[in-house]
mmCIF file of C-alpha atoms in Angstrom:
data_model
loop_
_atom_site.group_PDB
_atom_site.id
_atom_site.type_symbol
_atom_site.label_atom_id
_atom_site.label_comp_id
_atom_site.label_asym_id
_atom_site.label_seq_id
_atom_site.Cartn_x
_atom_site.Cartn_y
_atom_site.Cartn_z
ATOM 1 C CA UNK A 239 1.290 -5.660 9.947
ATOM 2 C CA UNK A 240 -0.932 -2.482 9.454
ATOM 3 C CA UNK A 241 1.767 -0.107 7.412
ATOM 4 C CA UNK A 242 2.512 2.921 9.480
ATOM 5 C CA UNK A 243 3.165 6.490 7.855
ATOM 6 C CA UNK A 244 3.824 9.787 9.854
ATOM 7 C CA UNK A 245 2.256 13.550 9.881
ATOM 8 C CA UNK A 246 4.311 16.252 10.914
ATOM 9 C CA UNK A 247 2.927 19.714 11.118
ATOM 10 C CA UNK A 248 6.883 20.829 11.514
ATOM 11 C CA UNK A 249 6.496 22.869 15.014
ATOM 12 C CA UNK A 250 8.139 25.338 16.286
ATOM 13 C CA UNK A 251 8.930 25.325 20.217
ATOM 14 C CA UNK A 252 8.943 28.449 22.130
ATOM 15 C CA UNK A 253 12.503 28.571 22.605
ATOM 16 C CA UNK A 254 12.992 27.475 18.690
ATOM 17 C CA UNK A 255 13.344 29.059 15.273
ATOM 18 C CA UNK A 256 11.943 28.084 12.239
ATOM 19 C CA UNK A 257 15.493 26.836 10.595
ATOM 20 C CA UNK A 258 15.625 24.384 13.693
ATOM 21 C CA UNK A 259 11.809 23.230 12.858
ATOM 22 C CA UNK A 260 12.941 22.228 9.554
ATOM 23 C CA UNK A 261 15.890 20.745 10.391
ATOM 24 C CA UNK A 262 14.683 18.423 12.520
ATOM 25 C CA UNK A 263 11.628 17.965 10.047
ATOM 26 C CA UNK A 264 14.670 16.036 7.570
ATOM 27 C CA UNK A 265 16.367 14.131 10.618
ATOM 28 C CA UNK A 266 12.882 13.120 11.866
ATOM 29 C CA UNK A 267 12.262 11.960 8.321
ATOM 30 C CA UNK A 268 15.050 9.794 7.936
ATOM 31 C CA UNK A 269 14.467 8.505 10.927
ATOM 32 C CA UNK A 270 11.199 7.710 9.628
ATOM 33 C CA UNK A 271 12.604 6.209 6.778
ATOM 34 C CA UNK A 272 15.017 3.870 8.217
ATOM 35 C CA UNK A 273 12.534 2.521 10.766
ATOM 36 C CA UNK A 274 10.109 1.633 7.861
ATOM 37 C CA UNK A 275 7.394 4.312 8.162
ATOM 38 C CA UNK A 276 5.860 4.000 4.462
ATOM 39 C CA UNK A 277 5.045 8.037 4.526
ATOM 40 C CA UNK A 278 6.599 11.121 5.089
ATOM 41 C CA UNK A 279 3.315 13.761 5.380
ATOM 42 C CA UNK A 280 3.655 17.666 5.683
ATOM 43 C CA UNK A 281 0.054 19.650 6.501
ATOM 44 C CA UNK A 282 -0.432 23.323 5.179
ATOM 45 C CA UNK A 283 -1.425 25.356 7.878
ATOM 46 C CA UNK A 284 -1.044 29.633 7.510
ATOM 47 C CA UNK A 285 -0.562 32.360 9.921
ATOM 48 C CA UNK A 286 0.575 29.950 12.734
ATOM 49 C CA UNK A 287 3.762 31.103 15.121
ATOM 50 C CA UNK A 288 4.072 27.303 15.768
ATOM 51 C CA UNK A 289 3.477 25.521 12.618
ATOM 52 C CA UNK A 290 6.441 26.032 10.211
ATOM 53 C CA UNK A 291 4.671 24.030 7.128
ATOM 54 C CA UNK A 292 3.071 26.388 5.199
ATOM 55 C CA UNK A 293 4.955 26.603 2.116
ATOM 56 C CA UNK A 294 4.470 22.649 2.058
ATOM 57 C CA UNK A 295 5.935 22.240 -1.205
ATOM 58 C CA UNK A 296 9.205 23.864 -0.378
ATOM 59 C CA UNK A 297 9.182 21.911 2.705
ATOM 60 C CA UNK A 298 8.448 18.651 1.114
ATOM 61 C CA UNK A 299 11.293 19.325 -1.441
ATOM 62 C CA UNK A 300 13.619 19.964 1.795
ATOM 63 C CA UNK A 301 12.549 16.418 3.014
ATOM 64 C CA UNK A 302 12.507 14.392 -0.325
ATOM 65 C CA UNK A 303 17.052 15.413 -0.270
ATOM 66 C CA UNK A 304 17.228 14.185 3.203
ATOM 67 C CA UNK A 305 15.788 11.075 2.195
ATOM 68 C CA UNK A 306 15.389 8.544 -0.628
ATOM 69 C CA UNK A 307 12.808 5.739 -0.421
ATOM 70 C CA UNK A 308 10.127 6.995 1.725
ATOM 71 C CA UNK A 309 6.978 8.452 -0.139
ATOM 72 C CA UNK A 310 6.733 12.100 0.572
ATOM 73 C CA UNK A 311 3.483 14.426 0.460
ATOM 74 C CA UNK A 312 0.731 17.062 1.200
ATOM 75 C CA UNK A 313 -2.013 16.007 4.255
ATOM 76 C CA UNK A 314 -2.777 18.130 3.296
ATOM 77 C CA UNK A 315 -2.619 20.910 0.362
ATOM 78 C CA UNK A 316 -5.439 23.339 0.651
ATOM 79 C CA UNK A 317 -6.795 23.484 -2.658
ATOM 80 C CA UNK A 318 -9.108 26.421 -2.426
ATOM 81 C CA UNK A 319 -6.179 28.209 -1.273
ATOM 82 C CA UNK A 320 -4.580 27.886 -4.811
ATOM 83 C CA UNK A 321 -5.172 27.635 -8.533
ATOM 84 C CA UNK A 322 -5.344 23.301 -9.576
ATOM 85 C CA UNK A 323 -2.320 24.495 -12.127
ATOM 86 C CA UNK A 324 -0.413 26.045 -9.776
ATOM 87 C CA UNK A 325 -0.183 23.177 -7.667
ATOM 88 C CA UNK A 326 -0.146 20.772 -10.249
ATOM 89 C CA UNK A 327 3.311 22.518 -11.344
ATOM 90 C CA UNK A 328 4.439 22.074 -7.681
ATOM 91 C CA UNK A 329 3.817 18.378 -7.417
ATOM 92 C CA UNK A 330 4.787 18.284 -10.508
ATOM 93 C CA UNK A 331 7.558 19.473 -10.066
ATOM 94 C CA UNK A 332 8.392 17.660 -6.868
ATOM 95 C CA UNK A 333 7.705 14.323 -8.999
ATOM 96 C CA UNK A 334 10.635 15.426 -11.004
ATOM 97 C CA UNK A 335 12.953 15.500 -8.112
ATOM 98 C CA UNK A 336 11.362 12.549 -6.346
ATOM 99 C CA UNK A 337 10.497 10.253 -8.727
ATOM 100 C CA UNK A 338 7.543 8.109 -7.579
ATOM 101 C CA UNK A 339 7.773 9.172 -3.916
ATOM 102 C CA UNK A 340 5.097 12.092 -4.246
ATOM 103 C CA UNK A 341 1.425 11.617 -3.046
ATOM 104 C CA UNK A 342 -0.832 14.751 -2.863
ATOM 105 C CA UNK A 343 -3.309 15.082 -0.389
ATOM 106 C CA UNK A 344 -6.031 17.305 -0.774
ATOM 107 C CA UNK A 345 -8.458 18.905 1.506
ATOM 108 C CA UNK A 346 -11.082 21.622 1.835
ATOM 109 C CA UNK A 347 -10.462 23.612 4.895
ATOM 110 C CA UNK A 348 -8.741 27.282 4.614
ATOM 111 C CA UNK A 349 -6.085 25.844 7.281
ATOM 112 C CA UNK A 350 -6.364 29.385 8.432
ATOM 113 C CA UNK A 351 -9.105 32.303 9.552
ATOM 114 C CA UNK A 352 -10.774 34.380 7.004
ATOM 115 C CA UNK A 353 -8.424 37.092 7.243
ATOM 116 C CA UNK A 354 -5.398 34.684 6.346
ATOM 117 C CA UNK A 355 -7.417 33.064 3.857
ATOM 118 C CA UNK A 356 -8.158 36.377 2.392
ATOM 119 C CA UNK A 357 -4.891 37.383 2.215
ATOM 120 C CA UNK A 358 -4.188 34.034 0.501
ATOM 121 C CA UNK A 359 -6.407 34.211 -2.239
ATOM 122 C CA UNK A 360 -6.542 37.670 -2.850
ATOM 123 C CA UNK A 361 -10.339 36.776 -3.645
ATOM 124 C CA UNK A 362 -12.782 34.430 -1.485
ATOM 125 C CA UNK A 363 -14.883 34.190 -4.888
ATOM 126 C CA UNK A 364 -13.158 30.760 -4.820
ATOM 127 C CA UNK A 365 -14.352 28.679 -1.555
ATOM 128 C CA UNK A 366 -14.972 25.183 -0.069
ATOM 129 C CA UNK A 367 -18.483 25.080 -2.541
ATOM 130 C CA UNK A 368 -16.025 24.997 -5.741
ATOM 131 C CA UNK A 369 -13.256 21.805 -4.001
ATOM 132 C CA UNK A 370 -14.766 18.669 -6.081
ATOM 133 C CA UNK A 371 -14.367 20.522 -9.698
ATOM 134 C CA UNK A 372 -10.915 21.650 -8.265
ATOM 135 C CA UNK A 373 -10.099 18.504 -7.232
ATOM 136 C CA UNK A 374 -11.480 17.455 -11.138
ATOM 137 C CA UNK A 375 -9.398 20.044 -12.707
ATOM 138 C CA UNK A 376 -6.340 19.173 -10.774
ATOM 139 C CA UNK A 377 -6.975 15.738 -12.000
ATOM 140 C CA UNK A 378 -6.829 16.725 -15.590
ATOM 141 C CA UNK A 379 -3.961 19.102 -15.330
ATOM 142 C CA UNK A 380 -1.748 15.877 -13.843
ATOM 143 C CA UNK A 381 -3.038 13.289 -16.716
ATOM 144 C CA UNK A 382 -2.040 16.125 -19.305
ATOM 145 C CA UNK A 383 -5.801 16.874 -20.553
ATOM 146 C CA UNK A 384 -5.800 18.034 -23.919
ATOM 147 C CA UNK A 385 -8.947 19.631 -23.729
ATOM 148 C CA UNK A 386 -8.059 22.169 -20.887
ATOM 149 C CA UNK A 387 -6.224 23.713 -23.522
ATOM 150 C CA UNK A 388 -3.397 24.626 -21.331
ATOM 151 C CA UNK A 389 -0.055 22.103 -20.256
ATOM 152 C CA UNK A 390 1.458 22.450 -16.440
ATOM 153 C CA UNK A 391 4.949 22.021 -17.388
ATOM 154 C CA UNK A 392 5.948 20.565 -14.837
ATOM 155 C CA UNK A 393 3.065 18.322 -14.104
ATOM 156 C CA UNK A 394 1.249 16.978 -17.260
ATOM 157 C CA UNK A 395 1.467 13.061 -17.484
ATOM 158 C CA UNK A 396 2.637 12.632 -14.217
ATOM 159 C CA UNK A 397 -0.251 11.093 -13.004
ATOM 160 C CA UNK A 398 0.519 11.813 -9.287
ATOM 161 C CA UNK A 399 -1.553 9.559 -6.492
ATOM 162 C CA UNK A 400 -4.669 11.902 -5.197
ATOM 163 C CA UNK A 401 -5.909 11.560 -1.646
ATOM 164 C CA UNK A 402 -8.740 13.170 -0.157
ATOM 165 C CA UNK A 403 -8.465 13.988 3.001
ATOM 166 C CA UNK A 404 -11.323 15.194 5.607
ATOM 167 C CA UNK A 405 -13.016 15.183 9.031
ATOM 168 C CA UNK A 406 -16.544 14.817 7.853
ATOM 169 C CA UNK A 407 -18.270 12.407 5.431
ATOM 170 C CA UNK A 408 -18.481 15.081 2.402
ATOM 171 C CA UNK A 409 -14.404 13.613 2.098
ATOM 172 C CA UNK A 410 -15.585 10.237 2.497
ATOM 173 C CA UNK A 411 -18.066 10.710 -0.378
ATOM 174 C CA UNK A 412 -15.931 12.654 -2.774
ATOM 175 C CA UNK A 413 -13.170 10.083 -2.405
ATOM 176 C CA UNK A 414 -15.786 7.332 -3.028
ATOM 177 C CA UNK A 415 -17.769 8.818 -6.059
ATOM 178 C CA UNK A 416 -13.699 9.536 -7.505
ATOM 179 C CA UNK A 417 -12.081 6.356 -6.585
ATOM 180 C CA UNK A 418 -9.662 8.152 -4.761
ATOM 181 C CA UNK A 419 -7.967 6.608 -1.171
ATOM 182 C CA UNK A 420 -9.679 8.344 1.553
ATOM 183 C CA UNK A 421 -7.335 9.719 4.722
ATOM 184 C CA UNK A 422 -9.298 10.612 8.210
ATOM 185 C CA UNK A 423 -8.441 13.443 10.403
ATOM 186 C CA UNK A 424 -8.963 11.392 13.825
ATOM 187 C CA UNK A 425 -5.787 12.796 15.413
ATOM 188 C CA UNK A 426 -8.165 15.672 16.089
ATOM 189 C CA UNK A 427 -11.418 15.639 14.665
ATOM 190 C CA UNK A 428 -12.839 11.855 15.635
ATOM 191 C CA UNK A 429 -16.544 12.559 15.837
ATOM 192 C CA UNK A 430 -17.705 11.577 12.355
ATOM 193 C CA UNK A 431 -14.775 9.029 11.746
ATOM 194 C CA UNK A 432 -16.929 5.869 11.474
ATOM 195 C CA UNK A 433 -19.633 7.078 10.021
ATOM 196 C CA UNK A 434 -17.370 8.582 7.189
ATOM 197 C CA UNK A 435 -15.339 5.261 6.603
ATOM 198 C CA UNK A 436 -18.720 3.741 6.020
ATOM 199 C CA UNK A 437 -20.088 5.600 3.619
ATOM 200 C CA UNK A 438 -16.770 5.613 2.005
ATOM 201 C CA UNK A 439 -16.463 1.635 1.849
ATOM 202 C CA UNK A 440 -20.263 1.671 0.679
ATOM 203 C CA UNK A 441 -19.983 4.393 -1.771
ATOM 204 C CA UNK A 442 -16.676 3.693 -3.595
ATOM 205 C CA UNK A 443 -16.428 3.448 -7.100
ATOM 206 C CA UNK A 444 -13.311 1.706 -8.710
ATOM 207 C CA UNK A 445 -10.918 4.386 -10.830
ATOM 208 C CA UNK A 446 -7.837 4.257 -13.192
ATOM 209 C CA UNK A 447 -6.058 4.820 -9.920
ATOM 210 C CA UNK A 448 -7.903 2.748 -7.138
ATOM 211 C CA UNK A 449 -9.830 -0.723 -7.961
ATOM 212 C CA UNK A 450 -10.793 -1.041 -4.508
ATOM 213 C CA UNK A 451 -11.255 1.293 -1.533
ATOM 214 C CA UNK A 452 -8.265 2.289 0.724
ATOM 215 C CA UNK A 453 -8.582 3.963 4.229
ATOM 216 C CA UNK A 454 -6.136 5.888 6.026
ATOM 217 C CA UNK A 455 -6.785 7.289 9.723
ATOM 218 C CA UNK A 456 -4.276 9.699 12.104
ATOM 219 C CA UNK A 457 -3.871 8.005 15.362
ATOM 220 C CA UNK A 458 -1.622 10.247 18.033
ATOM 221 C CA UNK A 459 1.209 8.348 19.620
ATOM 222 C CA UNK A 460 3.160 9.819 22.538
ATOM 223 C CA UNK A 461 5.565 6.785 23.624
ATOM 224 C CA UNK A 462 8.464 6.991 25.815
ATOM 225 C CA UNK A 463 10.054 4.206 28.188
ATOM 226 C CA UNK A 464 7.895 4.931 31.048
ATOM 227 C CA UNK A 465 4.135 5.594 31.061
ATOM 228 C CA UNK A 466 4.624 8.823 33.633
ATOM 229 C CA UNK A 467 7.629 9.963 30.944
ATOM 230 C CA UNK A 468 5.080 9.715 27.932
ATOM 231 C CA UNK A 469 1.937 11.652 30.066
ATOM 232 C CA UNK A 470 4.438 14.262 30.391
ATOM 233 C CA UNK A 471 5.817 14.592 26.788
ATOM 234 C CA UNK A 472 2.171 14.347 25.955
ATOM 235 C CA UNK A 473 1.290 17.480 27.488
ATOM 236 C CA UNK A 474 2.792 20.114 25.214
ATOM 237 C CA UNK A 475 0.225 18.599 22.795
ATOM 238 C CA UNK A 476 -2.034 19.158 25.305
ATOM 239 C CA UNK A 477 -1.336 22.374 25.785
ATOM 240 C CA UNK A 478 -1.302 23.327 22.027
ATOM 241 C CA UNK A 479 -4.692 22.028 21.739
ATOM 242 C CA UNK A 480 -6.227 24.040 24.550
ATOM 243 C CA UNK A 481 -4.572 27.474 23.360
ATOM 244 C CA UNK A 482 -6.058 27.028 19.813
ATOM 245 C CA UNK A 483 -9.605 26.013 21.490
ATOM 246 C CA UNK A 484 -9.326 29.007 22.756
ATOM 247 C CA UNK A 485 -8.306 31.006 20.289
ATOM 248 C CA UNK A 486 -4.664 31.922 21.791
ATOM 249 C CA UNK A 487 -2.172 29.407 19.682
ATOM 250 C CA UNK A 488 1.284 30.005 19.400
ATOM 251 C CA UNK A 489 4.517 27.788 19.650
ATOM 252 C CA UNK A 490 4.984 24.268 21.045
ATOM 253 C CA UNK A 491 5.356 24.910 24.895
ATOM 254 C CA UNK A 492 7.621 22.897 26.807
ATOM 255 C CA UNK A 493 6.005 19.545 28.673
ATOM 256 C CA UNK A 494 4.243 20.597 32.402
ATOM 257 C CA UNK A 495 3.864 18.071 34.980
ATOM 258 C CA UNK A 496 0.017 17.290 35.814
ATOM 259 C CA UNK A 497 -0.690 19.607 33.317
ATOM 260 C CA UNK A 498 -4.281 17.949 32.067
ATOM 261 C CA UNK A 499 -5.116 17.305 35.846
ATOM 262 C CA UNK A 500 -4.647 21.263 36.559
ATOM 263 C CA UNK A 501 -7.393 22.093 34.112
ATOM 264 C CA UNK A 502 -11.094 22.841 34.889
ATOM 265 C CA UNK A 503 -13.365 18.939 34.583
ATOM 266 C CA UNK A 504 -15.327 20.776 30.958
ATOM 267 C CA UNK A 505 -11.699 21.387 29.588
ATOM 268 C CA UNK A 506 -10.404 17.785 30.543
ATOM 269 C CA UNK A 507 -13.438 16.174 28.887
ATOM 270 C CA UNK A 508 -12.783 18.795 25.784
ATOM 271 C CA UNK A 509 -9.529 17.324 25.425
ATOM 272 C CA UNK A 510 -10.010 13.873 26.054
ATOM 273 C CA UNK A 511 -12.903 14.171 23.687
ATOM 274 C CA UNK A 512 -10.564 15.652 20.800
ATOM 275 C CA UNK A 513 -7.701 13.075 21.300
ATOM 276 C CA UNK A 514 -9.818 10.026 22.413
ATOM 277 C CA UNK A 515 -7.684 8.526 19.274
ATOM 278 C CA UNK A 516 -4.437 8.291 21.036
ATOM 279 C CA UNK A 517 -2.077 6.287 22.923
ATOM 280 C CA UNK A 518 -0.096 7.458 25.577
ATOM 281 C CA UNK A 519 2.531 5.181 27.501
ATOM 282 C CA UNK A 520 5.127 2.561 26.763
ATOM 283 C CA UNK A 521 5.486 0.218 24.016
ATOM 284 C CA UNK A 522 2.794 -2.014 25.105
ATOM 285 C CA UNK A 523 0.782 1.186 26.042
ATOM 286 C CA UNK A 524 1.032 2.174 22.398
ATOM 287 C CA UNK A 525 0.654 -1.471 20.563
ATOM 288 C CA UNK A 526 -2.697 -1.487 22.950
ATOM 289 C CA UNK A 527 -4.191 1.446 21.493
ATOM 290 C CA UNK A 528 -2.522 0.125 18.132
ATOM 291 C CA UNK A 529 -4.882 -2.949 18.190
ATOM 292 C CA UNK A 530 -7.891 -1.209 19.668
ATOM 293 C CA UNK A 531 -7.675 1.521 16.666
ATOM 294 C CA UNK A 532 -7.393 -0.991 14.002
ATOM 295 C CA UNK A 533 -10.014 -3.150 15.014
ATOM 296 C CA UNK A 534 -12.229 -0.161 14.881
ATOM 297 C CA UNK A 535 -11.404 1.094 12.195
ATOM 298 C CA UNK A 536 -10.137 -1.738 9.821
ATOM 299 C CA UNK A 537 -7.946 0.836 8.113
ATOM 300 C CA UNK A 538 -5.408 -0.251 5.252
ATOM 301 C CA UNK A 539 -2.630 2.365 6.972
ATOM 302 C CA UNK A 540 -2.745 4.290 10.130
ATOM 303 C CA UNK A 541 -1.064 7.782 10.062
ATOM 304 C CA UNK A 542 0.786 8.479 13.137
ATOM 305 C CA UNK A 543 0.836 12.146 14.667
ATOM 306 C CA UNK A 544 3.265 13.508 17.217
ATOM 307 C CA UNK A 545 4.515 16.630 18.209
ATOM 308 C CA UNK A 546 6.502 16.735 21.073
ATOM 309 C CA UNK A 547 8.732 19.746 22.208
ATOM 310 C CA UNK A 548 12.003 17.298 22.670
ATOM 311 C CA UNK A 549 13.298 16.311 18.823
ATOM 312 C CA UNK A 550 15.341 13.445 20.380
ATOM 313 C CA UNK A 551 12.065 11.848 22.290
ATOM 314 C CA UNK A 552 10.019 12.303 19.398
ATOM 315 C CA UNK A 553 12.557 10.556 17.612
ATOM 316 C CA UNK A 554 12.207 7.907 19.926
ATOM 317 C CA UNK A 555 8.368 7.940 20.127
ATOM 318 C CA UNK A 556 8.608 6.901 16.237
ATOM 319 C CA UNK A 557 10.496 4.057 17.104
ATOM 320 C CA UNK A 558 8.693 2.850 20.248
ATOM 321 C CA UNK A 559 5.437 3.033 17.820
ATOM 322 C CA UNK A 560 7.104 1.186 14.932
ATOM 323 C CA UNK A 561 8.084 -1.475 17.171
ATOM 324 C CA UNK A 562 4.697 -1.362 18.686
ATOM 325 C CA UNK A 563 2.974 -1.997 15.527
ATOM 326 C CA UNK A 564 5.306 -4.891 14.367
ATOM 327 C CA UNK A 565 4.726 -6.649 18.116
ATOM 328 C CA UNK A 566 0.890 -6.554 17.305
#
């Protein structure tokens, strides 16, 4: 069976607060958990009313005591939002708490505008340009470098598991040229996604971490007991997508009825476009679009996303898609 780990961006309905968010975010996790999803994945994302993730250590650290086998971590942490040491201490931190549950995934993208990102950093002196050397330094601070002349206490010798994540092949060929495993961004960014797991396969160099390549991809999985139940659970996805295309994003809204069929034909291709990696329906709906994913893609572990405004058929979404991927 292809091993199955989940991405939660922790949202936030409209009707919701943020303490709700992250207490679902730990019973969604052991639920997770005790179906035998392998991961447990928070995303850093800033300035968002409906994305309650962005301190995604603190959130991770909130996840690892609700749980205790499943590996927990970042897809991803921002890096040129922060200094390597400063999330080195973090993780290394977390690795304390969690021992050997903690993988860091690292990407390039602000996960935020300009302003946010501004407001971040203090600075944008430090940008996307500078990622591989951060990613390098990172790497150093983690393996307890002598020669940076500096320890992260927490952090050095920990040797925490690096990913790279990304939606483009400058990901694909980082993680290659580092022997690092190599996550996709399908769930909403599939354009360059076999082109990048090409070059990544073609590129990779073996590491003190990695001997051989591993792929990851996000795959969106809406599943519920009917096929018209799962369209309509579907849609406050659907809806969150459209608002941030254009540039009005805010909480999770609750599920509409024919919701994708009321929009104008450009934004129904848009959004079939940006979620052609999905699988809406039943179990055999979702173990369909399983098999057809895979088989594309050839992936080592397939990284399930969905957000759904109801906690309790999300919760059952997880386990129509575990059993889905076991029936394949």
């Amino acid at each position: 069976m292809t091993k199955l780990s989940f991405l939660d961006l922790v949202p936030v309905i409209d009707t919701g607060t943020i303490s709700q968010s992250l207490a679902n975010a730990a019973d969604l996790a052991r639920h997770a958990e005790a179906l035998g999803y392998g991961r447990y994945w928070v995303a850093e994302h800033h300035g968002m009313a409906g994305i309650a993730s962005a301190a995604t250590a603190v959130v991770l650290a909130h996840i690892g005591q609700a749980t205790s086998t499943i590996r927990i971590g970042s897809a991803g942490i921002m890096l040129p939002n922060h200094a390597p040491m400063v999330i080195a201490e973090q993780f290394g931190t977390l690795e304390a708490l969690f021992p050997g549950r903690i993988d860091l995934g690292l990407g390039r993208a602000p996960g935020s505008d300009q302003r946010v990102a501004h407001a971040l950093r203090r600075t944008l002196a430090s940008d996307e340009r500078q990622f591989p050397q951060d990613v390098l330094e990172l790497q150093a601070f983690l393996a307890g470098d002598e020669q940076l002349g500096i320890t992260a206490v927490p952090g050095a010798g920990t040797h925490i598991p690096l990913w790279i994540l990304g939606s483009s092949t400058f990901g694909a060929q980082l993680a290659a040229m580092l022997g690092l495993p190599y996550a996709f961004a399908s769930h909403f960014a599939p354009d360059a996604l076999d082109e990048a797991l090409d070059i990544y396969r073609r590129q990779f160099k073996p590491s003190a971490q990695l001997a051989e390549p591993y792929v990851a991809a996000a795959f969106n999985s809406f599943g519920a007991d009917t096929r018209e139940e799962a369209e309509l659970l579907a849609s406050s996805q659907q809806q969150a997508f459209v608002a941030l295309r254009t540039g009005n994003p805010g909480k999770m809204k609750p599920p509409l009825a024919g919701y994708k069929d009321s929009l104008p034909p450009n934004a129904r291709a848009i959004l079939d476009h940006v979620l052609q990696c999905s699988a809406v329906g039943t179990a055999d709906d979702i173990a369909a679009g399983l098999r057809a994913f895979v088989a594309r893609t050839r992936v080592d572990e397939v990284v399930i996303a969905s957000s759904m405004y109801d906690h309790d058929a999300r919760k059952h979404s997880l386990a129509l898609t575990m059993s889905a991927a076991k029936a394949l």
